Short mmCIF file of C-alpha atoms in Angstrom, two decimals:
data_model
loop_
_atom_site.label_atom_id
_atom_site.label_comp_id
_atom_site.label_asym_id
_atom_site.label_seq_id
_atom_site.Cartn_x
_atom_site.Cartn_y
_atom_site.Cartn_z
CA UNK A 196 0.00 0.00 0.00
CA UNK A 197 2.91 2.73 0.16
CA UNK A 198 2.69 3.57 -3.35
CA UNK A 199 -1.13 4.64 -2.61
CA UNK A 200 0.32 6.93 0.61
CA UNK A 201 0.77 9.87 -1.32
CA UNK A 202 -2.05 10.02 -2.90
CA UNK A 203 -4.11 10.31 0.60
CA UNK A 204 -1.64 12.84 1.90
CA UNK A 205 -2.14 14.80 -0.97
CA UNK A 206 -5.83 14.56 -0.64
CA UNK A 207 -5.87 15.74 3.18
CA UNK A 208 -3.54 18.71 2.28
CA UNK A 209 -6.73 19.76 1.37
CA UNK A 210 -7.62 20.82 4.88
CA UNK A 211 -4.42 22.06 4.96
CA UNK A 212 -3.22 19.70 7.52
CA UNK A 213 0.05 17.52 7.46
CA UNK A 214 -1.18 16.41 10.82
CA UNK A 215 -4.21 14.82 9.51
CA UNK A 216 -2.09 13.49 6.50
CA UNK A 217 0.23 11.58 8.01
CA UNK A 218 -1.89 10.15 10.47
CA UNK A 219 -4.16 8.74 7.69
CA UNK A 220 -1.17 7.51 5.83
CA UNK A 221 0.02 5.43 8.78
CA UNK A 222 -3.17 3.76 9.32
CA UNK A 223 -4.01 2.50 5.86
CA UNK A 224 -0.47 1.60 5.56
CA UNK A 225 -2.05 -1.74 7.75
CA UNK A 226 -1.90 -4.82 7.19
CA UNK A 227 -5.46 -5.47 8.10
CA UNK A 228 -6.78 -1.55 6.33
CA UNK A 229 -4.86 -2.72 3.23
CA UNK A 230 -6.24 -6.46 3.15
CA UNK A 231 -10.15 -4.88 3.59
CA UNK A 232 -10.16 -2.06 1.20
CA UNK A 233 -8.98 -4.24 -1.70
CA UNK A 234 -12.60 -6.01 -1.74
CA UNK A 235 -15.18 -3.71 -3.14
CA UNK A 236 -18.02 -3.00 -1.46
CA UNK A 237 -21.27 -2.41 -3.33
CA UNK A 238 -24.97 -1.38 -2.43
CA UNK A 239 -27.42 -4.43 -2.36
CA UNK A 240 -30.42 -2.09 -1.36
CA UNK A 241 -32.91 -1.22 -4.19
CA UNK A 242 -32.73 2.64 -5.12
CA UNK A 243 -35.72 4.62 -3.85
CA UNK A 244 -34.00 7.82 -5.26
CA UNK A 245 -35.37 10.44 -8.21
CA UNK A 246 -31.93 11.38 -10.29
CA UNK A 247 -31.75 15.15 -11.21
CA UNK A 248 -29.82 17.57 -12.61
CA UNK A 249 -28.60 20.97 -10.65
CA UNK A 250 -26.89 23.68 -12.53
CA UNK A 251 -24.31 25.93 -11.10
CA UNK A 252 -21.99 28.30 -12.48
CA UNK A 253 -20.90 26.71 -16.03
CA UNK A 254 -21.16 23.08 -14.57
CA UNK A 255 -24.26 20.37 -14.52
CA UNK A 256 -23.96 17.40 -11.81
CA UNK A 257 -26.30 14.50 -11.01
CA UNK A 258 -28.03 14.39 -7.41
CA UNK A 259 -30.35 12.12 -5.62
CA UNK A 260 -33.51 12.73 -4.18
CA UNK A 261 -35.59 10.61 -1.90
CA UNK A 262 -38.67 11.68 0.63
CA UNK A 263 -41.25 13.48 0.87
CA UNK A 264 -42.12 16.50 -1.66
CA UNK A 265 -42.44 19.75 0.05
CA UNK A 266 -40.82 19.05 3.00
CA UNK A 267 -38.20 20.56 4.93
CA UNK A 268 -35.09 19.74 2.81
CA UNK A 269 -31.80 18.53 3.79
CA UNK A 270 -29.00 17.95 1.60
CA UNK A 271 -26.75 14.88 2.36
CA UNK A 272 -22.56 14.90 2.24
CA UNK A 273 -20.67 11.86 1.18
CA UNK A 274 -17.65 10.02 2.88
CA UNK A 275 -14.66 10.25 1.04
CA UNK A 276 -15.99 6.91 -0.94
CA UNK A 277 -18.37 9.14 -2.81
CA UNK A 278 -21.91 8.10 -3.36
CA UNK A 279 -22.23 4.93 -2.27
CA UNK A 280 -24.43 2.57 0.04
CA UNK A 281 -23.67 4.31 2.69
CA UNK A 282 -24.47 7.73 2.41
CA UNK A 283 -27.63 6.85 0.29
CA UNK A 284 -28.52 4.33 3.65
CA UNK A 285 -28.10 7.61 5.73
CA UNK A 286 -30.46 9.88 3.19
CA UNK A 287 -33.26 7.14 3.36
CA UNK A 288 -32.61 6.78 7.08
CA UNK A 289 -33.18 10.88 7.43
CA UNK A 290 -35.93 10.81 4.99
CA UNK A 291 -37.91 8.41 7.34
CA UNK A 292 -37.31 10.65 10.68
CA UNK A 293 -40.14 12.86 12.00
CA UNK A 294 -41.50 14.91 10.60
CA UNK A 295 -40.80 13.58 7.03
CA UNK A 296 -37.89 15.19 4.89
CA UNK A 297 -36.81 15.38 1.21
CA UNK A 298 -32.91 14.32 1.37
CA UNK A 299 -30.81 14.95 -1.65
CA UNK A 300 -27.08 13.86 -1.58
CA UNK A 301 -25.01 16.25 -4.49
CA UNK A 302 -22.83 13.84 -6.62
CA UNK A 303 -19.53 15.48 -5.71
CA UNK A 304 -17.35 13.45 -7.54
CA UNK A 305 -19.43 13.30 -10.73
CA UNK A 306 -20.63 10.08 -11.15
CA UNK A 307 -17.34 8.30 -9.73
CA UNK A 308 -17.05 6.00 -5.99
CA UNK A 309 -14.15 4.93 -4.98
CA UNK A 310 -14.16 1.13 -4.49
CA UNK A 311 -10.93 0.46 -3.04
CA UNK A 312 -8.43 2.77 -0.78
CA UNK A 313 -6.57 3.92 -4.08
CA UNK A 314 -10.05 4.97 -5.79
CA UNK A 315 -11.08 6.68 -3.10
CA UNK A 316 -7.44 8.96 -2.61
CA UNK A 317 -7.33 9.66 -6.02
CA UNK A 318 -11.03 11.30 -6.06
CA UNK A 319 -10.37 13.05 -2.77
CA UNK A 320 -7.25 14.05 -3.73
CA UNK A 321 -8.68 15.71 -6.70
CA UNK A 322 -12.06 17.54 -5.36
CA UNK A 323 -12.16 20.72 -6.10
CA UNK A 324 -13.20 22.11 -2.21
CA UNK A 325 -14.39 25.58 -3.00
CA UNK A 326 -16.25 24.29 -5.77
CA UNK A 327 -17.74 21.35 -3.69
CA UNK A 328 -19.23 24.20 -1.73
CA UNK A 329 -20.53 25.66 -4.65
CA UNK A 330 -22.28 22.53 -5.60
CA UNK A 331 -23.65 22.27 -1.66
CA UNK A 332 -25.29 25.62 -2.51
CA UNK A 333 -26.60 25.15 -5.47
CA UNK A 334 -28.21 21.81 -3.79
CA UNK A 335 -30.00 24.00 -0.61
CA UNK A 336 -31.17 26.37 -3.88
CA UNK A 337 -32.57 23.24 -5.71
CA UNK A 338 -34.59 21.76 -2.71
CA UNK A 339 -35.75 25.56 -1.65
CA UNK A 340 -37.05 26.30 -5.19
CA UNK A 341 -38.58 22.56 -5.63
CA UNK A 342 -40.85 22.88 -2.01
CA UNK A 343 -38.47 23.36 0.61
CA UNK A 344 -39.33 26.07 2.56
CA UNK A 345 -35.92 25.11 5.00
CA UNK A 346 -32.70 23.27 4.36
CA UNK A 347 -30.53 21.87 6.77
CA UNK A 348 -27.17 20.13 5.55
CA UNK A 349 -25.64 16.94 7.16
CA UNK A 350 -22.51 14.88 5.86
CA UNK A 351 -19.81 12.55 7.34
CA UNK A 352 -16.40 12.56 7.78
CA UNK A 353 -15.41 14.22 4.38
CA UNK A 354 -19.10 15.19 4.04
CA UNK A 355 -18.68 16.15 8.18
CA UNK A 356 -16.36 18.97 7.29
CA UNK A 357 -17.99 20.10 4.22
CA UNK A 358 -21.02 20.83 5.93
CA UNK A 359 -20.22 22.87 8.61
CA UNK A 360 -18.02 24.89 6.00
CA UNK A 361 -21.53 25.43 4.33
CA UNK A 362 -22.77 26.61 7.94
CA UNK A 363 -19.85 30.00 7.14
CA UNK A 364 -20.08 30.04 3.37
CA UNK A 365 -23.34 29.42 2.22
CA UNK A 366 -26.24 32.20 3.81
CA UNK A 367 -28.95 30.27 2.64
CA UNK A 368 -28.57 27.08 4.94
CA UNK A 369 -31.05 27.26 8.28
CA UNK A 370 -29.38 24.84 9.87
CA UNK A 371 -26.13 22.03 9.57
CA UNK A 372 -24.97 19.07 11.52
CA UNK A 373 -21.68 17.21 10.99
CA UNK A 374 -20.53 13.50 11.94
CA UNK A 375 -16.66 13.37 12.47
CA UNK A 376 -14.87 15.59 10.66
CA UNK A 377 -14.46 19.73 10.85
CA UNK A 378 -12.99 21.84 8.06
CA UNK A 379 -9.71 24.10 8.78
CA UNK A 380 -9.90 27.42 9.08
CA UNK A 381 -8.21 27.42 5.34
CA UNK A 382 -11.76 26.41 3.74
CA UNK A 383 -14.27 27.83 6.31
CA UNK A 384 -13.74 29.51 10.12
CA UNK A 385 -16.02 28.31 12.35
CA UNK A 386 -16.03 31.21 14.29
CA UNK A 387 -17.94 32.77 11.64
CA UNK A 388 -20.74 30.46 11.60
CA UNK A 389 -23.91 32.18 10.75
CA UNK A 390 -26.36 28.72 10.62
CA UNK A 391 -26.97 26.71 14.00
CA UNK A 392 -25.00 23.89 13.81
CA UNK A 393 -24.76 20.19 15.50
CA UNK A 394 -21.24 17.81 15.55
CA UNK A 395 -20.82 14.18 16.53
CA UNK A 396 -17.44 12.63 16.64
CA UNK A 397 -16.35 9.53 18.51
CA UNK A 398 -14.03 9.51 21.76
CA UNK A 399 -11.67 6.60 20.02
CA UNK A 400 -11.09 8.91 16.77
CA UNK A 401 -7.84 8.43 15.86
CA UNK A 402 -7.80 11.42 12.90
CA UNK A 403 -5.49 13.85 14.98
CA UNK A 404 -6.37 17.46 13.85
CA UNK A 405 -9.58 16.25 11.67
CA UNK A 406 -12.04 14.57 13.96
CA UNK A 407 -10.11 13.69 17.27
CA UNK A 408 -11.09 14.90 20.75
CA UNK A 409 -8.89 17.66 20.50
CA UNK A 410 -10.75 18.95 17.06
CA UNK A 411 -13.99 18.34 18.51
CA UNK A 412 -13.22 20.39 21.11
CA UNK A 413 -11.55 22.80 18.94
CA UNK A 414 -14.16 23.25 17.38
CA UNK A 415 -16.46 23.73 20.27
CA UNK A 416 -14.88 26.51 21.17
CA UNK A 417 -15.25 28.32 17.56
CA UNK A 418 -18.65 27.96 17.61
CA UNK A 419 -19.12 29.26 20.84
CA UNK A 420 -16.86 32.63 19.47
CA UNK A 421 -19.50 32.77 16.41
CA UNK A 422 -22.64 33.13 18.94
CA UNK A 423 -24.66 30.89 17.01
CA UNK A 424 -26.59 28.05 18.41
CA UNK A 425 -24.57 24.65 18.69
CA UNK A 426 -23.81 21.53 20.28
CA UNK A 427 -21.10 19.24 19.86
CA UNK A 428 -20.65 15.48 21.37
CA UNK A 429 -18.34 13.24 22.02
CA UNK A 430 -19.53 9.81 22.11
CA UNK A 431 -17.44 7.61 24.41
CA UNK A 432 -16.00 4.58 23.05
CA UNK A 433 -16.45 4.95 19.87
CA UNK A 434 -14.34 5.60 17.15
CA UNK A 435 -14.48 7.05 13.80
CA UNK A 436 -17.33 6.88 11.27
CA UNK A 437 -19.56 4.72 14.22
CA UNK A 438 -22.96 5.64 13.05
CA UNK A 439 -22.19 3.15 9.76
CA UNK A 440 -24.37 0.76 11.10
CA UNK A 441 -25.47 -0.44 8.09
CA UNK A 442 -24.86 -4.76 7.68
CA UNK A 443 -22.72 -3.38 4.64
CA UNK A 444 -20.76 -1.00 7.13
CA UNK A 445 -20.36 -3.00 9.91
CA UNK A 446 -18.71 -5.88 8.49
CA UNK A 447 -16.80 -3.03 6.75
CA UNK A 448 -15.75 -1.61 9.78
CA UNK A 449 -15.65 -5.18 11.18
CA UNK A 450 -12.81 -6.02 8.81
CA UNK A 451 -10.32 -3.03 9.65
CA UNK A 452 -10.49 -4.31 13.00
CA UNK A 453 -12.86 -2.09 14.49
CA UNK A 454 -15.01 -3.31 17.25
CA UNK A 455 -16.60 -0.34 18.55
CA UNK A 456 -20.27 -1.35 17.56
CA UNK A 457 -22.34 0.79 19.56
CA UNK A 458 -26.28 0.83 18.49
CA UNK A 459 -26.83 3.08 21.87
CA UNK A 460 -24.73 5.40 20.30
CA UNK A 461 -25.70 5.30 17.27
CA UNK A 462 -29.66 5.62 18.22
CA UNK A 463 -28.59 8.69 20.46
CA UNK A 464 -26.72 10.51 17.58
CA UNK A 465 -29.87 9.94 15.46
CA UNK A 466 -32.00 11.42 18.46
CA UNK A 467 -30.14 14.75 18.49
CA UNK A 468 -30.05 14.91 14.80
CA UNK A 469 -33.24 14.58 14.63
CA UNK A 470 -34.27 17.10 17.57
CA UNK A 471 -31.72 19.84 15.59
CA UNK A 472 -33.07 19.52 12.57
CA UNK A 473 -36.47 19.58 13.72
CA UNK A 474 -35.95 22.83 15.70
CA UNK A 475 -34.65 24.54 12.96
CA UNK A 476 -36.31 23.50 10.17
CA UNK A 477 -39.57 23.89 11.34
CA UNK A 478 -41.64 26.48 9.38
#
């Protein structure tokens, strides 16, 4: 796996962080990461979802839409795999939750997933961050001109960062919660939040500088300098990414070596979600 190293390093410069980088680097360097992440991992679950077309700018890109029309909208962020099981599990999942929502999860790698480690560097590695905003607001102006009359975003570790960033950089969102992972100051301040937002990361993380203790609490104390509402928990033992529950993710998980299956945690997580979102999304 060393020859794929760079390629994640690269991708977490992104954030600006050699921190992050290297720790990422060491632990898919593995045997066990490197052993997992050659098998490829597909969705069994039937798709529920309505394909459309957003415009932004000069560029066209596919999203997903499942749930209820006219509802309060929430727009769904990908893992660094891209749009896969996973993140389409989660949209259903938030879809379902009380009151009813209409999810739609932006295709931010343009119709590409990474199925092993390498895939998955390589399209990280090569998103275009400010423009990945871009495409998050053009999203919260699809669902708010389609029936929306509020949109929250919500995304996971890549996703996680991405949309508290849109909590700074894009006025339009009421309301954003993030699962393990917070964007440097580089891409968005989160002192200068101007959207309520929720964040979840895991006591266990491992992601030093990206979705650790210390970042989570980092990052508490940014959003308390913004003065808009927030929470942020720490879930003990539990690690990163926890809330992939799915049978797909857990035997994903499962396979690294991570036995930190927590479905109290998980269902908590959910709970608060679903209370935020709720609160602020409300008409």
């Amino acid at each position: 796996m060393a020859s794929t190293q760079p390629l994640l390093c690269r991708a977490l410069h992104s954030f600006s962080r050699p921190a992050v980088a290297a720790n990422f680097a060491g632990f898919i360097s593995t045997p066990t990461f490197s052993r997992v992440y050659a098998t490829r991992y597909m969705a069994s679950a039937a798709e529920p979802f309505l394909k459309v077309q957003i415009q932004r700018d000069d560029t066209i890109f596919d999203a997903y839409v499942v749930g209820k029309e006219n509802a309060p909208g929430i727009v769904v962020l990908q893992e660094w795999w891209g749009v896969d099981f996973e993140v389409k599990n989660h949209a259903q999942k938030i879809a379902n939750l009380a009151p009813g929502y209409r999810a739609l999860i932006p295709d931010l790698y343009r119709g590409k997933v990474g199925l092993d480690v390498a895939e998955a560097q390589h399209l990280m590695g090569g998103l275009d961050w400010p423009g990945a905003v871009k495409d998050i607001g053009a999203s919260v102006q699809w669902l708010k001109a389609n029936g929306s009359p509020k949109v929250g975003v919500t995304g996971f570790c890549m996703g996680g960062a991405l949309s508290i960033a849109s909590a700074v950089l894009i006025p339009e969102v009421d309301a954003a919660v993030g699962f393990y992972g917070s964007p440097s100051a580089e891409l968005a301040d989160a002192a200068k939040a101007k959207a309520p937002v929720q964040a979840h990361f895991g006591e266990l993380d491992s992601f030093v500088g990206f979705s650790d203790v210390t970042a989570a609490k980092q990052l508490e104390e940014k959003l308390k300098a913004s003065g808009v509402p927030s929470e942020v928990y720490i879930y003990p033992g539990v690690g990163h990414a926890f809330l992939n529950d799915s049978p797909e993710g857990k035997q994903r998980r499962k396979d690294m070596g991570v036995n930190d299956d927590d479905p109290a945690a998980v269902e908590l997580a959910w709970s608060r979600f679903s209370s935020w979102m709720s609160k602020y999304l409300s008409s």
